[in-house]
XYZ file of N, CA, C and O in Angstrom:
656
model
N 29.502 -7.439 132.149
C 30.740 -7.788 131.487
C 31.906 -7.377 132.386
O 31.920 -6.288 132.923
N 32.856 -8.267 132.495
C 34.092 -7.974 133.218
C 35.042 -7.273 132.256
O 35.060 -7.560 131.062
N 35.857 -6.379 132.779
C 36.738 -5.561 131.966
C 38.147 -5.618 132.514
O 38.357 -5.462 133.730
N 39.129 -5.842 131.626
C 40.537 -5.855 132.025
C 41.368 -5.261 130.898
O 41.121 -5.539 129.732
N 42.352 -4.463 131.267
C 43.180 -3.804 130.279
C 44.592 -4.352 130.201
O 45.121 -4.894 131.171
N 45.183 -4.181 129.035
C 46.604 -4.455 128.810
C 47.196 -3.132 128.353
O 46.743 -2.547 127.369
N 48.189 -2.652 129.110
C 48.803 -1.367 128.801
C 50.310 -1.536 128.710
O 50.846 -2.599 129.037
N 50.966 -0.512 128.289
C 52.422 -0.540 128.174
C 52.858 0.380 127.066
O 52.047 0.858 126.272
N 54.156 0.624 127.003
C 54.714 1.480 125.970
C 54.797 0.733 124.647
O 54.656 -0.491 124.605
N 55.079 1.458 123.593
C 55.241 0.878 122.258
C 56.321 -0.211 122.287
O 57.349 -0.061 122.940
N 56.055 -1.299 121.589
C 56.965 -2.450 121.464
C 57.193 -3.206 122.775
O 58.190 -3.906 122.919
N 56.253 -3.061 123.713
C 56.378 -3.753 125.000
C 55.763 -5.147 124.979
O 55.919 -5.899 125.936
N 55.026 -5.495 123.925
C 54.409 -6.812 123.847
C 52.920 -6.834 124.122
O 52.348 -7.906 124.358
N 52.261 -5.688 124.076
C 50.827 -5.608 124.378
C 49.985 -6.455 123.443
O 49.143 -7.234 123.894
N 50.177 -6.304 122.150
C 49.320 -6.994 121.181
C 49.522 -8.498 121.240
O 48.549 -9.255 121.198
N 50.759 -8.937 121.365
C 51.014 -10.375 121.499
C 50.372 -10.934 122.744
O 49.780 -12.018 122.720
N 50.468 -10.199 123.858
C 49.828 -10.633 125.096
C 48.321 -10.669 124.933
O 47.661 -11.627 125.360
N 47.744 -9.647 124.312
C 46.295 -9.643 124.069
C 45.875 -10.873 123.277
O 44.907 -11.556 123.640
N 46.592 -11.162 122.215
C 46.268 -12.306 121.361
C 46.311 -13.610 122.162
O 45.401 -14.444 122.076
N 47.350 -13.777 122.957
C 47.477 -15.006 123.757
C 46.393 -15.088 124.830
O 45.858 -16.168 125.094
N 46.035 -13.946 125.435
C 44.979 -13.952 126.457
C 43.615 -14.278 125.854
O 42.829 -15.012 126.459
N 43.315 -13.743 124.673
C 42.047 -14.085 124.012
C 41.987 -15.588 123.780
O 40.978 -16.239 124.095
N 43.054 -16.154 123.262
C 43.100 -17.603 123.028
C 42.914 -18.371 124.331
O 42.104 -19.305 124.405
N 43.652 -17.978 125.360
C 43.593 -18.669 126.662
C 42.190 -18.625 127.258
O 41.646 -19.645 127.688
N 41.596 -17.439 127.300
C 40.268 -17.317 127.916
C 39.180 -17.993 127.087
O 38.247 -18.570 127.653
N 39.264 -17.947 125.766
C 38.260 -18.649 124.958
C 38.417 -20.159 125.107
O 37.412 -20.877 125.126
N 39.651 -20.649 125.254
C 39.846 -22.079 125.506
C 39.294 -22.486 126.865
O 38.936 -23.640 127.073
N 39.188 -21.551 127.782
C 38.586 -21.800 129.099
C 37.061 -21.714 129.045
O 36.388 -21.850 130.065
N 36.519 -21.437 127.871
C 35.074 -21.411 127.695
C 34.423 -20.056 127.872
O 33.190 -19.963 127.918
N 35.202 -18.992 127.962
C 34.639 -17.660 128.126
C 34.403 -16.996 126.770
O 35.162 -17.206 125.832
N 33.356 -16.199 126.700
C 33.122 -15.349 125.532
C 33.913 -14.068 125.763
O 33.755 -13.408 126.792
N 34.784 -13.727 124.806
C 35.697 -12.594 124.960
C 35.545 -11.638 123.785
O 35.451 -12.066 122.639
N 35.538 -10.356 124.090
C 35.619 -9.313 123.062
C 36.818 -8.439 123.391
O 37.312 -8.446 124.517
N 37.275 -7.681 122.401
C 38.404 -6.792 122.625
C 38.092 -5.390 122.128
O 37.268 -5.203 121.224
N 38.758 -4.430 122.736
C 38.722 -3.046 122.299
C 40.173 -2.615 122.189
O 40.955 -2.812 123.112
N 40.546 -2.038 121.058
C 41.922 -1.607 120.812
C 41.925 -0.122 120.514
O 41.224 0.333 119.624
N 42.705 0.621 121.284
C 42.874 2.038 120.990
C 43.912 2.170 119.886
O 44.965 1.551 119.940
N 43.600 2.931 118.868
C 44.493 3.079 117.723
C 44.913 4.537 117.577
O 44.282 5.438 118.131
N 45.934 4.749 116.805
C 46.353 6.108 116.497
C 45.258 6.794 115.698
O 44.469 6.152 115.000
N 45.198 8.089 115.764
C 44.055 8.828 115.223
C 43.924 8.774 113.710
O 42.880 9.097 113.189
N 44.907 8.304 112.983
C 44.791 8.276 111.524
C 44.648 6.865 110.950
O 45.009 6.623 109.815
N 44.101 5.935 111.719
C 43.924 4.583 111.193
C 42.704 4.532 110.276
O 41.823 5.386 110.337
N 42.665 3.523 109.418
C 41.501 3.318 108.560
C 41.350 1.820 108.304
O 42.339 1.137 108.057
N 40.147 1.307 108.396
C 39.890 -0.110 108.132
C 39.348 -0.311 106.721
O 39.095 -1.425 106.315
N 39.186 0.775 106.010
C 38.596 0.739 104.679
C 39.666 1.050 103.639
O 40.735 1.546 103.965
N 39.370 0.770 102.379
C 40.317 1.027 101.295
C 39.717 1.998 100.287
O 38.555 1.859 99.893
N 40.557 2.944 99.896
C 40.125 3.920 98.901
C 39.630 3.200 97.647
O 40.216 2.225 97.195
N 38.515 3.687 97.118
C 37.948 3.109 95.908
C 36.860 2.083 96.174
O 36.029 1.831 95.302
N 36.854 1.464 97.362
C 35.807 0.497 97.695
C 34.482 1.221 97.873
O 34.442 2.414 98.207
N 33.393 0.511 97.694
C 32.067 1.119 97.822
C 31.880 1.774 99.193
O 31.396 2.899 99.296
N 32.271 1.055 100.253
C 32.086 1.592 101.599
C 32.916 2.859 101.805
O 32.469 3.811 102.447
N 34.116 2.887 101.262
C 34.954 4.083 101.338
C 34.272 5.247 100.626
O 34.257 6.378 101.116
N 33.695 4.955 99.492
C 33.005 5.984 98.720
C 31.797 6.509 99.488
O 31.510 7.710 99.467
N 31.093 5.610 100.210
C 29.948 6.040 101.023
C 30.409 7.025 102.102
O 29.792 8.073 102.312
N 31.501 6.653 102.799
C 32.024 7.527 103.860
C 32.499 8.853 103.285
O 32.233 9.913 103.843
N 33.220 8.789 102.186
C 33.741 10.009 101.551
C 32.619 10.934 101.108
O 32.783 12.160 101.095
N 31.495 10.345 100.757
C 30.352 11.148 100.331
C 29.665 11.840 101.504
O 28.848 12.726 101.304
N 30.003 11.415 102.747
C 29.449 12.090 103.916
C 28.629 11.231 104.848
O 28.059 11.744 105.815
N 28.535 9.919 104.594
C 27.749 9.058 105.481
C 28.307 9.121 106.906
O 29.520 9.078 107.108
N 27.436 9.229 107.875
C 27.834 9.242 109.284
C 28.301 7.853 109.715
O 29.297 7.719 110.416
N 27.560 6.822 109.305
C 27.929 5.438 109.606
C 27.786 4.600 108.332
O 26.894 4.850 107.527
N 28.663 3.621 108.201
C 28.584 2.664 107.100
C 28.671 1.278 107.709
O 29.612 0.967 108.446
N 27.688 0.444 107.439
C 27.673 -0.916 107.939
C 27.938 -1.860 106.776
O 27.229 -1.803 105.777
N 28.976 -2.669 106.908
C 29.298 -3.686 105.910
C 28.824 -5.022 106.437
O 28.990 -5.314 107.619
N 28.287 -5.855 105.572
C 27.788 -7.146 106.019
C 28.030 -8.212 104.962
O 27.904 -7.950 103.765
N 28.387 -9.389 105.440
C 28.515 -10.566 104.574
C 28.071 -11.768 105.384
O 27.710 -11.643 106.546
N 28.155 -12.944 104.802
C 27.760 -14.136 105.553
C 28.779 -14.482 106.637
O 28.482 -15.257 107.530
N 29.986 -13.909 106.568
C 31.038 -14.232 107.537
C 31.189 -13.227 108.665
O 31.634 -13.584 109.754
N 30.872 -11.957 108.414
C 31.056 -10.942 109.443
C 30.327 -9.672 109.049
O 29.932 -9.503 107.908
N 30.216 -8.772 110.024
C 29.731 -7.438 109.729
C 30.608 -6.448 110.481
O 31.225 -6.799 111.484
N 30.678 -5.258 109.970
C 31.476 -4.206 110.597
C 30.750 -2.880 110.448
O 30.203 -2.580 109.385
N 30.764 -2.123 111.513
C 30.148 -0.806 111.509
C 31.250 0.237 111.653
O 32.027 0.184 112.604
N 31.342 1.132 110.692
C 32.292 2.235 110.761
C 31.511 3.516 110.993
O 30.510 3.767 110.329
N 31.958 4.292 111.967
C 31.322 5.566 112.270
C 32.348 6.675 112.108
O 33.468 6.570 112.600
N 31.983 7.702 111.409
C 32.839 8.868 111.205
C 32.523 9.905 112.278
O 31.362 10.243 112.496
N 33.540 10.394 112.944
C 33.327 11.396 113.993
C 33.166 12.802 113.422
O 32.619 13.677 114.078
N 33.655 13.012 112.224
C 33.477 14.292 111.521
C 33.802 15.492 112.421
O 33.018 16.431 112.553
N 34.940 15.397 113.111
C 35.404 16.510 113.934
C 34.965 16.462 115.386
O 35.432 17.254 116.197
N 34.068 15.552 115.725
C 33.653 15.421 117.129
C 34.806 14.818 117.921
O 35.727 14.233 117.363
N 34.759 14.933 119.226
C 35.809 14.391 120.076
C 35.834 12.877 120.057
O 34.868 12.215 119.637
N 36.950 12.330 120.519
C 37.083 10.874 120.594
C 36.040 10.295 121.528
O 35.728 10.871 122.567
N 35.486 9.150 121.154
C 34.430 8.500 121.936
C 35.060 7.883 123.187
O 36.048 7.150 123.094
N 34.504 8.162 124.379
C 35.047 7.589 125.615
C 34.886 6.065 125.647
O 33.954 5.507 125.056
N 35.786 5.404 126.363
C 35.765 3.952 126.467
C 34.418 3.437 126.961
O 33.890 2.469 126.415
N 33.828 4.061 127.976
C 32.539 3.596 128.499
C 31.463 3.569 127.416
O 30.652 2.653 127.358
N 31.461 4.568 126.558
C 30.479 4.614 125.470
C 30.764 3.520 124.441
O 29.845 2.883 123.921
N 32.038 3.298 124.140
C 32.402 2.233 123.203
C 31.984 0.863 123.744
O 31.477 0.028 123.001
N 32.185 0.653 125.040
C 31.801 -0.626 125.646
C 30.306 -0.876 125.520
O 29.872 -2.011 125.355
N 29.525 0.188 125.561
C 28.076 0.070 125.420
C 27.646 -0.388 124.036
O 26.512 -0.819 123.846
N 28.536 -0.329 123.075
C 28.222 -0.757 121.712
C 28.483 -2.250 121.507
O 28.098 -2.814 120.492
N 29.160 -2.887 122.469
C 29.480 -4.315 122.352
C 28.316 -5.186 122.800
O 27.567 -4.821 123.705
N 28.207 -6.344 122.197
C 27.265 -7.352 122.687
C 27.791 -7.896 124.000
O 29.007 -7.925 124.229
N 26.917 -8.356 124.888
C 27.363 -8.885 126.175
C 28.282 -10.108 126.007
O 28.011 -10.988 125.191
N 29.360 -10.128 126.762
C 30.307 -11.240 126.803
C 30.770 -11.411 128.242
O 30.453 -10.597 129.108
N 31.543 -12.467 128.484
C 32.075 -12.687 129.831
C 33.196 -11.717 130.174
O 33.323 -11.271 131.317
N 34.035 -11.408 129.178
C 35.230 -10.606 129.427
C 35.531 -9.715 128.233
O 35.526 -10.185 127.091
N 35.807 -8.450 128.507
C 36.298 -7.530 127.488
C 37.739 -7.191 127.851
O 38.010 -6.719 128.955
N 38.652 -7.473 126.918
C 40.051 -7.110 127.086
C 40.299 -5.833 126.297
O 39.909 -5.735 125.135
N 40.935 -4.869 126.925
C 41.150 -3.554 126.341
C 42.642 -3.319 126.178
O 43.390 -3.405 127.150
N 43.070 -3.041 124.945
C 44.464 -2.693 124.691
C 44.569 -1.191 124.516
O 43.881 -0.595 123.690
N 45.439 -0.586 125.316
C 45.578 0.861 125.275
C 44.667 1.506 126.300
O 44.403 0.944 127.356
N 44.147 2.672 125.998
C 43.299 3.437 126.923
C 43.971 3.535 128.300
O 43.342 3.330 129.333
N 45.265 3.827 128.319
C 46.029 3.810 129.572
C 45.568 4.855 130.573
O 45.797 4.696 131.758
N 44.884 5.897 130.147
C 44.425 6.928 131.080
C 43.087 6.579 131.731
O 42.682 7.213 132.696
N 42.387 5.586 131.202
C 41.110 5.182 131.789
C 41.356 4.420 133.089
O 42.448 3.905 133.339
N 40.327 4.309 133.915
C 40.479 3.840 135.297
C 40.181 2.360 135.505
O 40.083 1.918 136.648
N 40.059 1.556 134.476
C 39.813 0.117 134.644
C 41.112 -0.583 135.068
O 42.207 -0.054 134.859
N 41.000 -1.779 135.664
C 42.209 -2.504 136.080
C 42.998 -2.987 134.870
O 42.413 -3.360 133.846
N 44.339 -2.979 135.016
C 45.208 -3.308 133.886
C 46.397 -4.142 134.343
O 46.775 -4.120 135.498
N 46.995 -4.796 133.357
C 48.302 -5.398 133.514
C 49.223 -4.670 132.552
O 48.831 -4.343 131.432
N 50.430 -4.378 133.009
C 51.395 -3.699 132.154
C 52.299 -4.717 131.485
O 52.905 -5.551 132.160
N 52.375 -4.661 130.168
C 53.351 -5.464 129.430
C 54.651 -4.661 129.395
O 54.641 -3.471 129.074
N 55.752 -5.323 129.755
C 57.041 -4.630 129.806
C 58.108 -5.494 129.161
O 58.309 -6.646 129.532
N 58.753 -4.920 128.178
C 59.867 -5.582 127.505
C 61.079 -4.655 127.637
O 61.039 -3.496 127.213
N 62.168 -5.164 128.215
C 63.348 -4.343 128.463
C 63.893 -3.720 127.189
O 64.323 -2.562 127.183
N 63.847 -4.441 126.082
C 64.414 -3.947 124.820
C 63.662 -2.742 124.263
O 64.183 -2.037 123.398
N 62.451 -2.469 124.762
C 61.687 -1.315 124.292
C 62.303 -0.008 124.803
O 62.050 1.063 124.239
N 63.071 -0.089 125.887
C 63.799 1.076 126.373
C 63.001 2.092 127.162
O 63.388 3.254 127.227
N 61.892 1.676 127.774
C 61.069 2.599 128.553
C 61.112 2.230 130.033
O 61.464 1.108 130.403
N 60.698 3.157 130.862
C 60.553 2.896 132.290
C 59.239 2.157 132.536
O 58.278 2.310 131.781
N 59.184 1.399 133.613
C 57.948 0.725 133.996
C 56.941 1.782 134.475
O 57.314 2.744 135.147
N 55.678 1.627 134.101
C 54.634 2.595 134.443
C 53.967 2.301 135.786
O 53.417 3.197 136.407
N 53.979 1.048 136.210
C 53.204 0.611 137.368
C 53.398 1.434 138.641
O 52.407 1.733 139.322
N 54.622 1.823 139.007
C 54.762 2.569 140.258
C 53.983 3.886 140.291
O 53.641 4.376 141.365
N 53.668 4.450 139.138
C 52.964 5.731 139.073
C 51.509 5.610 138.647
O 50.864 6.628 138.384
N 50.977 4.385 138.559
C 49.617 4.187 138.061
C 48.906 3.130 138.904
O 49.174 1.933 138.784
N 47.987 3.556 139.747
C 47.278 2.653 140.657
C 46.340 1.690 139.930
O 45.911 0.699 140.515
N 46.005 1.944 138.654
C 45.127 1.031 137.929
C 45.883 -0.200 137.437
O 45.260 -1.180 137.045
N 47.207 -0.147 137.442
C 48.012 -1.301 137.022
C 48.143 -2.231 138.216
O 48.721 -1.885 139.233
N 47.570 -3.433 138.081
C 47.511 -4.399 139.180
C 48.648 -5.400 139.150
O 48.899 -6.081 140.144
N 49.330 -5.535 137.996
C 50.464 -6.459 137.871
C 51.279 -6.030 136.660
O 50.798 -5.300 135.797
N 52.518 -6.518 136.629
C 53.395 -6.268 135.493
C 53.815 -7.613 134.923
O 54.226 -8.508 135.668
N 53.688 -7.753 133.614
C 54.167 -8.948 132.913
C 55.414 -8.515 132.155
O 55.333 -7.709 131.228
N 56.581 -9.024 132.580
C 57.844 -8.536 132.035
C 58.745 -9.678 131.597
O 58.611 -10.810 132.062
N 59.696 -9.319 130.724
C 60.689 -10.297 130.260
C 61.976 -10.230 131.074
O 62.942 -10.928 130.769
N 62.000 -9.388 132.118
C 63.138 -9.252 133.034
C 62.602 -9.033 134.442
O 61.435 -8.706 134.625
N 63.459 -9.167 135.423
C 63.087 -8.844 136.798
C 63.267 -7.344 136.989
O 64.343 -6.804 136.739
N 62.189 -6.683 137.396
C 62.201 -5.231 137.571
C 61.430 -4.863 138.830
O 60.613 -5.646 139.329
N 61.657 -3.654 139.324
C 60.874 -3.114 140.432
C 59.524 -2.663 139.883
O 59.463 -1.954 138.886
N 58.457 -3.088 140.536
C 57.105 -2.815 140.033
C 56.294 -1.901 140.942
O 55.099 -1.733 140.707
N 56.901 -1.366 141.966
C 56.150 -0.507 142.879
C 55.171 -1.274 143.735
O 54.150 -0.738 144.134
N 55.460 -2.540 143.985
C 54.595 -3.357 144.832
C 53.611 -4.236 144.092
O 52.933 -5.053 144.703
N 53.492 -4.091 142.786
C 52.605 -4.949 141.988
C 53.242 -6.322 141.811
O 54.467 -6.431 141.749
N 52.425 -7.359 141.678
C 52.984 -8.670 141.331
C 53.722 -8.600 139.995
O 53.313 -7.876 139.088
N 54.810 -9.354 139.881
C 55.593 -9.450 138.661
C 55.398 -10.840 138.082
O 55.649 -11.839 138.766
N 54.940 -10.905 136.840
C 54.681 -12.173 136.162
C 55.560 -12.263 134.919
O 55.852 -11.239 134.298
N 55.946 -13.480 134.531
C 56.722 -13.617 133.287
C 55.854 -13.271 132.073
O 54.748 -13.786 131.926
N 56.359 -12.408 131.210
C 55.618 -11.949 130.043
C 55.177 -13.095 129.145
O 54.111 -13.036 128.530
N 55.949 -14.177 129.100
C 55.603 -15.288 128.209
C 54.784 -16.385 128.892
O 54.462 -17.387 128.273
N 54.411 -16.197 130.157
C 53.610 -17.196 130.877
C 52.132 -16.801 130.832
O 51.567 -16.296 131.798
N 51.515 -17.067 129.694
C 50.124 -16.665 129.464
C 49.178 -17.277 130.490
O 48.256 -16.605 130.962
N 49.407 -18.527 130.844
C 48.528 -19.190 131.821
C 48.569 -18.472 133.161
O 47.518 -18.212 133.762
N 49.758 -18.130 133.639
C 49.878 -17.428 134.924
C 49.220 -16.051 134.861
O 48.555 -15.631 135.820
N 49.385 -15.356 133.756
C 48.769 -14.037 133.594
C 47.250 -14.162 133.570
O 46.538 -13.417 134.242
N 46.743 -15.128 132.816
C 45.289 -15.349 132.747
C 44.748 -15.767 134.111
O 43.664 -15.324 134.510
N 45.482 -16.610 134.825
C 45.051 -17.011 136.175
C 44.956 -15.792 137.091
O 44.023 -15.661 137.873
N 45.941 -14.899 137.011
C 45.934 -13.684 137.822
C 44.708 -12.833 137.502
O 43.983 -12.396 138.399
N 44.465 -12.607 136.213
C 43.312 -11.785 135.808
C 42.005 -12.440 136.252
O 41.111 -11.774 136.786
N 41.884 -13.750 136.033
C 40.664 -14.469 136.417
C 40.420 -14.353 137.924
O 39.278 -14.137 138.355
N 41.468 -14.474 138.711
C 41.318 -14.352 140.170
C 40.897 -12.933 140.557
O 40.013 -12.749 141.407
N 41.496 -11.947 139.943
C 41.169 -10.548 140.236
C 39.715 -10.219 139.898
O 39.073 -9.449 140.584
N 39.226 -10.803 138.800
C 37.874 -10.505 138.324
C 36.810 -11.486 138.822
O 35.634 -11.310 138.545
N 37.245 -12.538 139.521
C 36.288 -13.543 139.982
C 35.689 -14.362 138.857
O 34.525 -14.747 138.904
N 36.502 -14.656 137.846
C 36.026 -15.466 136.708
C 36.232 -16.942 136.966
O 37.210 -17.367 137.538
């Protein structure tokens, strides 16, 4: 599986870029999966639901299944956060895994940058960032600069980098 990350500060456009890249690459015929790093207090379950009750009772893992989808929830119960490499091992094989967040991990990334977010560009200080997709012209520390809204150009760059 090929791996590529989308990183950036809050409100920089990461999720929108991820969504557009998934669409672009699947339209190109690739099988794509995603991994999203979330804040530590997220929950995909709802209080009162059977699965929530199973977890609350102490289940280590709860698997939900229907004719449309299945989901596996695992409780860490105080253990450390699972490393990205271990999480990737839980995915079924695909052509491309796009990763949102995990900015400290060493996989190749593109930085989403939106001037209105009010942050500095990360690329000059991070060798894993191979390009910056921005809504303004900025100094990138030598990385290619791509228009944030040009999904085709961004996907072409990633495909070339990964040999897809």
